[in-house]
Amino acid sequence: MIQKSLILVFLIVMACSGILQAQNTFRVTVDEVKNGKIKIEPAIPDNGQVSEGTVLTISAKPDKNFALDAVYYSVKGMWGDM
């Protein structure tokens, strides 16, 4: 009986860990940067998919004789598809 209980507990834990590992992801795209550079940490993967809860740090540096004009973000529906 104890062995059957342990197997059942093991199966429940494995099923729950699979559910917990399923994550929502979001597609992150970056518009063309003109007259400067940006740095994003952590780097966005090639497929653009970032896990929910990921904090992205974005640094922007204008080229010489230029000033930073705007930095923005949008989510679907905020301003429509951008």
mmCIF file of N, CA, C and O in Angstrom:
data_model
loop_
_atom_site.group_PDB
_atom_site.id
_atom_site.type_symbol
_atom_site.label_atom_id
_atom_site.label_comp_id
_atom_site.label_asym_id
_atom_site.label_seq_id
_atom_site.Cartn_x
_atom_site.Cartn_y
_atom_site.Cartn_z
ATOM 1 N N MET A 1 0.817 -1.195 0.000
ATOM 2 C CA MET A 1 0.000 0.000 0.000
ATOM 3 C C MET A 1 0.865 1.265 0.000
ATOM 4 O O MET A 1 0.558 2.223 -0.684
ATOM 5 N N ILE A 2 1.949 1.242 0.777
ATOM 6 C CA ILE A 2 2.845 2.403 0.839
ATOM 7 C C ILE A 2 3.491 2.626 -0.524
ATOM 8 O O ILE A 2 3.607 3.761 -0.982
ATOM 9 N N GLN A 3 3.874 1.539 -1.203
ATOM 10 C CA GLN A 3 4.502 1.678 -2.514
ATOM 11 C C GLN A 3 3.526 2.297 -3.516
ATOM 12 O O GLN A 3 3.900 3.174 -4.278
ATOM 13 N N LYS A 4 2.261 1.897 -3.498
ATOM 14 C CA LYS A 4 1.274 2.472 -4.401
ATOM 15 C C LYS A 4 1.063 3.951 -4.094
ATOM 16 O O LYS A 4 0.914 4.763 -4.992
ATOM 17 N N SER A 5 1.070 4.316 -2.807
ATOM 18 C CA SER A 5 0.915 5.715 -2.417
ATOM 19 C C SER A 5 2.081 6.545 -2.905
ATOM 20 O O SER A 5 1.914 7.663 -3.379
ATOM 21 N N LEU A 6 3.298 6.008 -2.770
ATOM 22 C CA LEU A 6 4.491 6.727 -3.222
ATOM 23 C C LEU A 6 4.472 6.927 -4.735
ATOM 24 O O LEU A 6 4.836 7.985 -5.234
ATOM 25 N N ILE A 7 4.047 5.914 -5.460
ATOM 26 C CA ILE A 7 3.969 6.034 -6.921
ATOM 27 C C ILE A 7 2.942 7.092 -7.293
ATOM 28 O O ILE A 7 3.179 7.927 -8.165
ATOM 29 N N LEU A 8 1.799 7.098 -6.614
ATOM 30 C CA LEU A 8 0.764 8.080 -6.894
ATOM 31 C C LEU A 8 1.271 9.493 -6.608
ATOM 32 O O LEU A 8 1.078 10.406 -7.406
ATOM 33 N N VAL A 9 1.951 9.677 -5.492
ATOM 34 C CA VAL A 9 2.512 10.985 -5.142
ATOM 35 C C VAL A 9 3.533 11.407 -6.193
ATOM 36 O O VAL A 9 3.544 12.553 -6.646
ATOM 37 N N PHE A 10 4.380 10.482 -6.615
ATOM 38 C CA PHE A 10 5.382 10.779 -7.632
ATOM 39 C C PHE A 10 4.717 11.228 -8.933
ATOM 40 O O PHE A 10 5.126 12.215 -9.548
ATOM 41 N N LEU A 11 3.666 10.526 -9.352
ATOM 42 C CA LEU A 11 2.967 10.885 -10.589
ATOM 43 C C LEU A 11 2.306 12.258 -10.478
ATOM 44 O O LEU A 11 2.336 13.048 -11.431
ATOM 45 N N ILE A 12 1.729 12.564 -9.323
ATOM 46 C CA ILE A 12 1.100 13.871 -9.124
ATOM 47 C C ILE A 12 2.154 14.971 -9.184
ATOM 48 O O ILE A 12 1.963 16.001 -9.832
ATOM 49 N N VAL A 13 3.286 14.763 -8.533
ATOM 50 C CA VAL A 13 4.371 15.763 -8.541
ATOM 51 C C VAL A 13 4.883 15.974 -9.956
ATOM 52 O O VAL A 13 5.095 17.105 -10.390
ATOM 53 N N MET A 14 5.065 14.909 -10.708
ATOM 54 C CA MET A 14 5.559 15.038 -12.080
ATOM 55 C C MET A 14 4.545 15.782 -12.949
ATOM 56 O O MET A 14 4.917 16.632 -13.754
ATOM 57 N N ALA A 15 3.265 15.490 -12.784
ATOM 58 C CA ALA A 15 2.241 16.173 -13.572
ATOM 59 C C ALA A 15 2.205 17.654 -13.228
ATOM 60 O O ALA A 15 2.121 18.504 -14.114
ATOM 61 N N CYS A 16 2.292 17.974 -11.944
ATOM 62 C CA CYS A 16 2.270 19.378 -11.526
ATOM 63 C C CYS A 16 3.506 20.119 -12.002
ATOM 64 O O CYS A 16 3.432 21.275 -12.402
ATOM 65 N N SER A 17 4.656 19.476 -11.978
ATOM 66 C CA SER A 17 5.868 20.168 -12.425
ATOM 67 C C SER A 17 5.786 20.464 -13.913
ATOM 68 O O SER A 17 6.241 21.500 -14.374
ATOM 69 N N GLY A 18 5.164 19.604 -14.686
ATOM 70 C CA GLY A 18 4.967 19.869 -16.108
ATOM 71 C C GLY A 18 4.052 21.054 -16.329
ATOM 72 O O GLY A 18 4.273 21.876 -17.202
ATOM 73 N N ILE A 19 3.032 21.164 -15.513
ATOM 74 C CA ILE A 19 2.109 22.294 -15.618
ATOM 75 C C ILE A 19 2.822 23.576 -15.229
ATOM 76 O O ILE A 19 2.681 24.610 -15.870
ATOM 77 N N LEU A 20 3.601 23.528 -14.176
ATOM 78 C CA LEU A 20 4.300 24.726 -13.711
ATOM 79 C C LEU A 20 5.356 25.187 -14.703
ATOM 80 O O LEU A 20 5.662 26.362 -14.785
ATOM 81 N N GLN A 21 5.920 24.253 -15.465
ATOM 82 C CA GLN A 21 6.952 24.631 -16.425
ATOM 83 C C GLN A 21 6.369 25.287 -17.671
ATOM 84 O O GLN A 21 7.074 25.980 -18.382
ATOM 85 N N ALA A 22 5.090 25.062 -17.934
ATOM 86 C CA ALA A 22 4.457 25.707 -19.090
ATOM 87 C C ALA A 22 4.369 27.204 -18.800
ATOM 88 O O ALA A 22 3.811 27.616 -17.804
ATOM 89 N N GLN A 23 4.983 28.001 -19.644
ATOM 90 C CA GLN A 23 5.044 29.442 -19.412
ATOM 91 C C GLN A 23 4.407 30.192 -20.564
ATOM 92 O O GLN A 23 4.463 29.756 -21.705
ATOM 93 N N ASN A 24 3.825 31.339 -20.211
ATOM 94 C CA ASN A 24 3.367 32.248 -21.255
ATOM 95 C C ASN A 24 4.581 32.976 -21.800
ATOM 96 O O ASN A 24 5.477 33.337 -21.038
ATOM 97 N N THR A 25 4.599 33.175 -23.090
ATOM 98 C CA THR A 25 5.685 33.940 -23.693
ATOM 99 C C THR A 25 5.093 35.091 -24.491
ATOM 100 O O THR A 25 3.925 35.065 -24.869
ATOM 101 N N PHE A 26 5.915 36.077 -24.704
ATOM 102 C CA PHE A 26 5.509 37.256 -25.452
ATOM 103 C C PHE A 26 6.537 37.520 -26.524
ATOM 104 O O PHE A 26 7.730 37.320 -26.323
ATOM 105 N N ARG A 27 6.077 37.990 -27.676
ATOM 106 C CA ARG A 27 6.976 38.321 -28.777
ATOM 107 C C ARG A 27 7.441 39.759 -28.592
ATOM 108 O O ARG A 27 6.646 40.669 -28.438
ATOM 109 N N VAL A 28 8.742 39.941 -28.598
ATOM 110 C CA VAL A 28 9.341 41.270 -28.457
ATOM 111 C C VAL A 28 10.022 41.614 -29.774
ATOM 112 O O VAL A 28 10.825 40.846 -30.291
ATOM 113 N N THR A 29 9.664 42.764 -30.323
ATOM 114 C CA THR A 29 10.307 43.236 -31.548
ATOM 115 C C THR A 29 10.886 44.619 -31.291
ATOM 116 O O THR A 29 10.374 45.372 -30.462
ATOM 117 N N VAL A 30 11.935 44.938 -31.989
ATOM 118 C CA VAL A 30 12.601 46.231 -31.834
ATOM 119 C C VAL A 30 12.557 46.943 -33.175
ATOM 120 O O VAL A 30 12.947 46.378 -34.203
ATOM 121 N N ASP A 31 12.047 48.170 -33.171
ATOM 122 C CA ASP A 31 12.040 48.981 -34.390
ATOM 123 C C ASP A 31 13.471 49.316 -34.795
ATOM 124 O O ASP A 31 14.394 49.272 -33.979
ATOM 125 N N GLU A 32 13.635 49.704 -36.046
ATOM 126 C CA GLU A 32 14.951 50.113 -36.544
ATOM 127 C C GLU A 32 15.463 51.289 -35.715
ATOM 128 O O GLU A 32 14.741 52.246 -35.442
ATOM 129 N N VAL A 33 16.696 51.179 -35.293
ATOM 130 C CA VAL A 33 17.325 52.256 -34.518
ATOM 131 C C VAL A 33 18.078 53.161 -35.480
ATOM 132 O O VAL A 33 18.867 52.690 -36.303
ATOM 133 N N LYS A 34 17.811 54.454 -35.389
ATOM 134 C CA LYS A 34 18.479 55.415 -36.266
ATOM 135 C C LYS A 34 19.300 56.369 -35.417
ATOM 136 O O LYS A 34 18.828 56.861 -34.402
ATOM 137 N N ASN A 35 20.514 56.641 -35.865
ATOM 138 C CA ASN A 35 21.386 57.636 -35.234
ATOM 139 C C ASN A 35 21.675 57.356 -33.763
ATOM 140 O O ASN A 35 21.690 58.256 -32.928
ATOM 141 N N GLY A 36 21.925 56.099 -33.482
ATOM 142 C CA GLY A 36 22.275 55.728 -32.123
ATOM 143 C C GLY A 36 22.311 54.218 -31.970
ATOM 144 O O GLY A 36 22.256 53.471 -32.943
ATOM 145 N N LYS A 37 22.399 53.800 -30.732
ATOM 146 C CA LYS A 37 22.476 52.376 -30.428
ATOM 147 C C LYS A 37 21.599 52.084 -29.225
ATOM 148 O O LYS A 37 21.372 52.945 -28.384
ATOM 149 N N ILE A 38 21.103 50.848 -29.173
ATOM 150 C CA ILE A 38 20.410 50.402 -27.974
ATOM 151 C C ILE A 38 21.037 49.096 -27.512
ATOM 152 O O ILE A 38 21.636 48.359 -28.299
ATOM 153 N N LYS A 39 20.885 48.837 -26.233
ATOM 154 C CA LYS A 39 21.362 47.593 -25.644
ATOM 155 C C LYS A 39 20.209 47.044 -24.818
ATOM 156 O O LYS A 39 19.589 47.775 -24.047
ATOM 157 N N ILE A 40 19.896 45.765 -25.003
ATOM 158 C CA ILE A 40 18.816 45.120 -24.264
ATOM 159 C C ILE A 40 19.401 43.950 -23.499
ATOM 160 O O ILE A 40 20.081 43.099 -24.069
ATOM 161 N N GLU A 41 19.140 43.930 -22.194
ATOM 162 C CA GLU A 41 19.619 42.835 -21.348
ATOM 163 C C GLU A 41 18.460 42.272 -20.554
ATOM 164 O O GLU A 41 17.687 43.051 -19.989
ATOM 165 N N PRO A 42 18.294 40.977 -20.477
ATOM 166 C CA PRO A 42 19.037 39.987 -21.255
ATOM 167 C C PRO A 42 18.686 40.119 -22.739
ATOM 168 O O PRO A 42 17.636 40.669 -23.080
ATOM 169 N N ALA A 43 19.569 39.629 -23.570
ATOM 170 C CA ALA A 43 19.345 39.726 -25.017
ATOM 171 C C ALA A 43 18.061 38.994 -25.409
ATOM 172 O O ALA A 43 17.721 37.961 -24.834
ATOM 173 N N ILE A 44 17.362 39.552 -26.371
ATOM 174 C CA ILE A 44 16.142 38.921 -26.886
ATOM 175 C C ILE A 44 16.564 37.752 -27.775
ATOM 176 O O ILE A 44 17.406 37.910 -28.654
ATOM 177 N N PRO A 45 15.985 36.569 -27.553
ATOM 178 C CA PRO A 45 16.341 35.406 -28.384
ATOM 179 C C PRO A 45 16.019 35.657 -29.857
ATOM 180 O O PRO A 45 15.191 36.511 -30.191
ATOM 181 N N ASP A 46 16.634 34.893 -30.729
ATOM 182 C CA ASP A 46 16.426 35.040 -32.170
ATOM 183 C C ASP A 46 14.953 34.896 -32.557
ATOM 184 O O ASP A 46 14.486 35.544 -33.486
ATOM 185 N N ASN A 47 14.206 34.054 -31.829
ATOM 186 C CA ASN A 47 12.792 33.877 -32.170
ATOM 187 C C ASN A 47 11.912 34.986 -31.592
ATOM 188 O O ASN A 47 10.709 35.011 -31.837
ATOM 189 N N GLY A 48 12.501 35.896 -30.803
ATOM 190 C CA GLY A 48 11.767 37.031 -30.254
ATOM 191 C C GLY A 48 10.875 36.702 -29.077
ATOM 192 O O GLY A 48 10.213 37.581 -28.531
ATOM 193 N N GLN A 49 10.824 35.459 -28.655
ATOM 194 C CA GLN A 49 9.934 35.034 -27.576
ATOM 195 C C GLN A 49 10.621 35.213 -26.216
ATOM 196 O O GLN A 49 11.709 34.706 -25.989
ATOM 197 N N VAL A 50 9.944 35.931 -25.327
ATOM 198 C CA VAL A 50 10.465 36.190 -23.986
ATOM 199 C C VAL A 50 9.442 35.668 -22.983
ATOM 200 O O VAL A 50 8.236 35.907 -23.139
ATOM 201 N N SER A 51 9.898 34.964 -21.966
ATOM 202 C CA SER A 51 9.001 34.400 -20.960
ATOM 203 C C SER A 51 8.328 35.492 -20.143
ATOM 204 O O SER A 51 8.929 36.529 -19.852
ATOM 205 N N GLU A 52 7.090 35.224 -19.781
ATOM 206 C CA GLU A 52 6.332 36.132 -18.918
ATOM 207 C C GLU A 52 7.132 36.384 -17.640
ATOM 208 O O GLU A 52 7.749 35.478 -17.093
ATOM 209 N N GLY A 53 7.162 37.618 -17.199
ATOM 210 C CA GLY A 53 7.877 37.971 -15.977
ATOM 211 C C GLY A 53 9.323 38.387 -16.201
ATOM 212 O O GLY A 53 9.977 38.858 -15.281
ATOM 213 N N THR A 54 9.829 38.222 -17.412
ATOM 214 C CA THR A 54 11.199 38.624 -17.719
ATOM 215 C C THR A 54 11.293 40.145 -17.674
ATOM 216 O O THR A 54 10.477 40.838 -18.269
ATOM 217 N N VAL A 55 12.265 40.650 -16.969
ATOM 218 C CA VAL A 55 12.499 42.090 -16.910
ATOM 219 C C VAL A 55 13.588 42.422 -17.918
ATOM 220 O O VAL A 55 14.696 41.896 -17.830
ATOM 221 N N LEU A 56 13.259 43.265 -18.884
ATOM 222 C CA LEU A 56 14.236 43.690 -19.888
ATOM 223 C C LEU A 56 14.740 45.074 -19.519
ATOM 224 O O LEU A 56 13.946 45.984 -19.253
ATOM 225 N N THR A 57 16.048 45.236 -19.512
ATOM 226 C CA THR A 57 16.655 46.542 -19.277
ATOM 227 C C THR A 57 17.119 47.077 -20.615
ATOM 228 O O THR A 57 17.887 46.420 -21.315
ATOM 229 N N ILE A 58 16.622 48.254 -20.969
ATOM 230 C CA ILE A 58 16.935 48.841 -22.267
ATOM 231 C C ILE A 58 17.729 50.118 -22.059
ATOM 232 O O ILE A 58 17.296 51.014 -21.335
ATOM 233 N N SER A 59 18.900 50.189 -22.680
ATOM 234 C CA SER A 59 19.744 51.382 -22.620
ATOM 235 C C SER A 59 19.843 51.958 -24.025
ATOM 236 O O SER A 59 20.050 51.223 -24.987
ATOM 237 N N ALA A 60 19.661 53.258 -24.134
ATOM 238 C CA ALA A 60 19.736 53.924 -25.438
ATOM 239 C C ALA A 60 20.812 54.993 -25.391
ATOM 240 O O ALA A 60 20.927 55.725 -24.412
ATOM 241 N N LYS A 61 21.621 55.058 -26.460
ATOM 242 C CA LYS A 61 22.684 56.054 -26.538
ATOM 243 C C LYS A 61 22.655 56.696 -27.919
ATOM 244 O O LYS A 61 22.861 56.020 -28.930
ATOM 245 N N PRO A 62 22.397 57.999 -27.978
ATOM 246 C CA PRO A 62 22.386 58.665 -29.286
ATOM 247 C C PRO A 62 23.805 58.821 -29.833
ATOM 248 O O PRO A 62 24.775 58.899 -29.069
ATOM 249 N N ASP A 63 23.909 58.861 -31.158
ATOM 250 C CA ASP A 63 25.192 59.154 -31.788
ATOM 251 C C ASP A 63 25.590 60.595 -31.473
ATOM 252 O O ASP A 63 24.759 61.417 -31.047
ATOM 253 N N LYS A 64 26.865 60.915 -31.716
ATOM 254 C CA LYS A 64 27.367 62.266 -31.505
ATOM 255 C C LYS A 64 26.533 63.263 -32.318
ATOM 256 O O LYS A 64 26.161 62.991 -33.463
ATOM 257 N N ASN A 65 26.211 64.398 -31.711
ATOM 258 C CA ASN A 65 25.418 65.475 -32.313
ATOM 259 C C ASN A 65 23.934 65.126 -32.477
ATOM 260 O O ASN A 65 23.224 65.792 -33.220
ATOM 261 N N PHE A 66 23.484 64.071 -31.817
ATOM 262 C CA PHE A 66 22.070 63.707 -31.820
ATOM 263 C C PHE A 66 21.587 63.641 -30.378
ATOM 264 O O PHE A 66 22.368 63.471 -29.451
ATOM 265 N N ALA A 67 20.279 63.790 -30.196
ATOM 266 C CA ALA A 67 19.670 63.675 -28.876
ATOM 267 C C ALA A 67 18.627 62.566 -28.918
ATOM 268 O O ALA A 67 18.037 62.291 -29.968
ATOM 269 N N LEU A 68 18.391 61.967 -27.780
ATOM 270 C CA LEU A 68 17.374 60.929 -27.682
ATOM 271 C C LEU A 68 16.000 61.583 -27.809
ATOM 272 O O LEU A 68 15.661 62.497 -27.068
ATOM 273 N N ASP A 69 15.215 61.128 -28.778
ATOM 274 C CA ASP A 69 13.909 61.714 -29.048
ATOM 275 C C ASP A 69 12.795 60.969 -28.317
ATOM 276 O O ASP A 69 11.952 61.576 -27.687
ATOM 277 N N ALA A 70 12.778 59.648 -28.417
ATOM 278 C CA ALA A 70 11.680 58.902 -27.817
ATOM 279 C C ALA A 70 12.076 57.461 -27.552
ATOM 280 O O ALA A 70 12.848 56.871 -28.301
ATOM 281 N N VAL A 71 11.542 56.942 -26.486
ATOM 282 C CA VAL A 71 11.606 55.515 -26.183
ATOM 283 C C VAL A 71 10.187 55.140 -25.805
ATOM 284 O O VAL A 71 9.544 55.832 -25.013
ATOM 285 N N TYR A 72 9.634 54.113 -26.402
ATOM 286 C CA TYR A 72 8.260 53.742 -26.121
ATOM 287 C C TYR A 72 8.101 52.233 -26.174
ATOM 288 O O TYR A 72 8.952 51.518 -26.677
ATOM 289 N N TYR A 73 7.002 51.793 -25.634
ATOM 290 C CA TYR A 73 6.624 50.392 -25.768
ATOM 291 C C TYR A 73 5.125 50.353 -26.025
ATOM 292 O O TYR A 73 4.421 51.319 -25.759
ATOM 293 N N SER A 74 4.673 49.257 -26.561
ATOM 294 C CA SER A 74 3.237 49.096 -26.749
ATOM 295 C C SER A 74 2.879 47.643 -26.523
ATOM 296 O O SER A 74 3.716 46.746 -26.652
ATOM 297 N N VAL A 75 1.661 47.438 -26.174
ATOM 298 C CA VAL A 75 1.115 46.097 -26.065
ATOM 299 C C VAL A 75 -0.060 46.026 -27.022
ATOM 300 O O VAL A 75 -0.660 47.052 -27.347
ATOM 301 N N LYS A 76 -0.362 44.857 -27.480
ATOM 302 C CA LYS A 76 -1.432 44.704 -28.455
ATOM 303 C C LYS A 76 -2.698 45.375 -27.922
ATOM 304 O O LYS A 76 -3.099 45.164 -26.789
ATOM 305 N N GLY A 77 -3.272 46.213 -28.740
ATOM 306 C CA GLY A 77 -4.487 46.913 -28.360
ATOM 307 C C GLY A 77 -4.239 48.285 -27.768
ATOM 308 O O GLY A 77 -5.136 49.103 -27.733
ATOM 309 N N MET A 78 -3.029 48.543 -27.294
ATOM 310 C CA MET A 78 -2.739 49.835 -26.681
ATOM 311 C C MET A 78 -2.853 50.945 -27.718
ATOM 312 O O MET A 78 -3.519 51.946 -27.492
ATOM 313 N N TRP A 79 -2.164 50.779 -28.838
ATOM 314 C CA TRP A 79 -2.245 51.733 -29.947
ATOM 315 C C TRP A 79 -2.480 50.985 -31.243
ATOM 316 O O TRP A 79 -2.126 51.434 -32.311
ATOM 317 N N GLY A 80 -3.005 49.795 -31.156
ATOM 318 C CA GLY A 80 -3.172 48.962 -32.331
ATOM 319 C C GLY A 80 -1.845 48.285 -32.657
ATOM 320 O O GLY A 80 -0.899 48.339 -31.887
ATOM 321 N N ASP A 81 -1.794 47.632 -33.778
ATOM 322 C CA ASP A 81 -0.537 46.997 -34.193
ATOM 323 C C ASP A 81 0.423 48.081 -34.662
ATOM 324 O O ASP A 81 0.075 48.932 -35.461
ATOM 325 N N MET A 82 1.617 48.051 -34.120
ATOM 326 C CA MET A 82 2.608 49.071 -34.485
ATOM 327 C C MET A 82 3.683 48.437 -35.335
ATOM 328 O O MET A 82 4.010 47.340 -35.249
#
